[in-house]
Amino acid sequence: MCDWCMKHGAGKKWYMNAKNYSDQLAKDLNLEDYLTEQWMNFETVFIRKIMGLSSIGLGYKLKMPIIGRVIRRVVEGMIHKEETKKRNPMRADGHFGQVIPLEDGKIILSELAAEPIIENYCMCRWMQRGKKEAVCINFGILSEIIEKLPRFIPKNRVVRIDREEAMQRLEEHNKKGYIASVWFQPVPYICAICSCESPECGGLRLRNNFDLNVVYKAEYIIQLDQDKCEGCKACVSMCQFSAIRYIPSIDRVIIDYDKCFGCGICRHACKNDALRLIPREEYPGFDGKY
Amino acid sequence: MSKTKIIIDYSKCGENGKVDPRDCHKCLEVCDPCVFLMHEALGYKEEDPYNPQHWRITPVWPSVCTRCFYCVKACPEKAIKISW
Ligand code: SF4
Ligand code: SF4
Ligand code: SF4
Ligand code: SF4
Ligand code: SF4
């Protein structure tokens, strides 16, 4: 379990704690205005200047001596921010996420997520790839806020979905190769399960390109049963993190465990049941490495 | 490697240009590393702030640009310039 679980999990994983999804929490934290402001301006978060600096050219800025280190601290501090009073919606304070396997996503959707549940257009794919694809599942008060923003709402179909449908959709997205992730928005309120791809996803971008820890790897890690692998390579193309490689001389795949986010997507491709997820803490070298 | 500079001519594409990037966004589609960001132009008084109508493209992640020039070739307005 990670530091978020210690603080917000009540003995469980942070995203398995029902309290973090409740309307009451959203009310107590006064989140309606905060989330409305944030979502009205979502595409501008990376370009707004905060303390004189925006994220434009972040890769170069981070390489600058001293200033780079300061920026790193500020960005990570923002995303991890817990003080509710000083949070700024324009810079996505407290919008921290974690990759989850399909199974955990289904538990969230079946019993924890607050209603109404909606499926709306992914804003990252829209602002970074120009694609509108309805793969983001949102809950509770955030659903009602997003419904007021026409650019995120598919026109020709029902946006509100029930728990069964939500689980089904998440499974479809997952099997297609999209990585499920769950988000604080802001800490400790949880109101979204996304189905991401990289490099479109803003959160994975900050992590993969700039090593900013705004999204954690899953509580799980993949395990390969070497005897079962027949070297068909089907799993290789599924992994968004380049963690699987085919090695001709041994005619099987190998895993780069450092790169594995534990999303479990590769499992969908394997006909031989050679890939399964194990809890990260059961793998001594990777326990605690989120 | 020297810094890559990517410049968009906003007189051709953007809130004041003749192309609305929401209709085109070719540069977003061809850019493998997703260097570009499409967003509401800042500082506009939108008639309906829930449904903003003034959009532009910002090359937000130039450090991951591979200098493939696909965007330059794909842009129907020749609005993108890349140098280093
Ligand atoms: S976090 Fe993932 S699914 Fe959510 S908006 Fe971004 S890319 Fe889309
Ligand atoms: S190897 Fe790891 S990161 Fe890659 S698809 Fe499998 S679980 Fe996900
Ligand atoms: S899909 Fe399964 S059998 Fe095929 S290469 Fe991957 S692990 Fe091996
Ligand atoms: S040159 Fe290639 S990598 Fe660079 S911005 Fe254009 S399309 Fe993207
Ligand atoms: S390809 Fe050119 S015209 Fe089209 S959105 Fe991009 S910059 Fe604008």
Short mmCIF file of C-alpha atoms and ligand atoms in Angstrom, two decimals, chain A residues 99 179 221-222 235 238-244 255-256 259-267 275 277, ligand 2:
data_model
loop_
_atom_site.label_atom_id
_atom_site.label_comp_id
_atom_site.label_asym_id
_atom_site.label_seq_id
_atom_site.Cartn_x
_atom_site.Cartn_y
_atom_site.Cartn_z
CA VAL A 99 -3.21 2.96 -12.50
CA ILE A 179 -5.13 1.72 -19.19
CA ILE A 221 2.85 -5.93 -11.09
CA ILE A 222 2.79 -8.45 -13.92
CA CYS A 235 1.06 -9.14 -25.59
CA MET A 238 -0.71 -4.20 -25.98
CA CYS A 239 1.70 -2.67 -23.50
CA GLN A 240 1.64 1.14 -23.56
CA PHE A 241 4.78 1.27 -21.42
CA SER A 242 7.13 -0.85 -23.59
CA ALA A 243 7.60 -3.25 -20.69
CA ILE A 244 7.42 -6.44 -22.78
CA ILE A 255 9.36 -8.32 -18.87
CA ASP A 256 11.09 -5.12 -17.89
CA LYS A 259 8.68 -0.26 -16.66
CA CYS A 260 5.59 -2.28 -15.75
CA PHE A 261 2.75 -0.13 -14.40
CA GLY A 262 0.67 -3.16 -13.42
CA CYS A 263 -2.26 -2.17 -15.62
CA GLY A 264 -2.89 -5.78 -16.61
CA ILE A 265 -3.75 -4.91 -20.22
CA CYS A 266 -1.28 -7.45 -21.67
CA ARG A 267 -3.28 -10.27 -20.06
CA LEU A 275 0.52 -13.42 -17.67
CA LEU A 277 -0.97 -9.74 -11.89
S1 SF4 C 2 3.56 -5.44 -18.81
FE1 SF4 C 2 2.78 -4.24 -17.11
S2 SF4 C 2 2.52 -2.19 -17.97
FE2 SF4 C 2 2.69 -3.59 -19.69
S3 SF4 C 2 0.58 -4.12 -20.20
FE3 SF4 C 2 1.34 -5.69 -18.81
S4 SF4 C 2 0.72 -4.98 -16.79
FE4 SF4 C 2 0.56 -3.23 -18.14
#
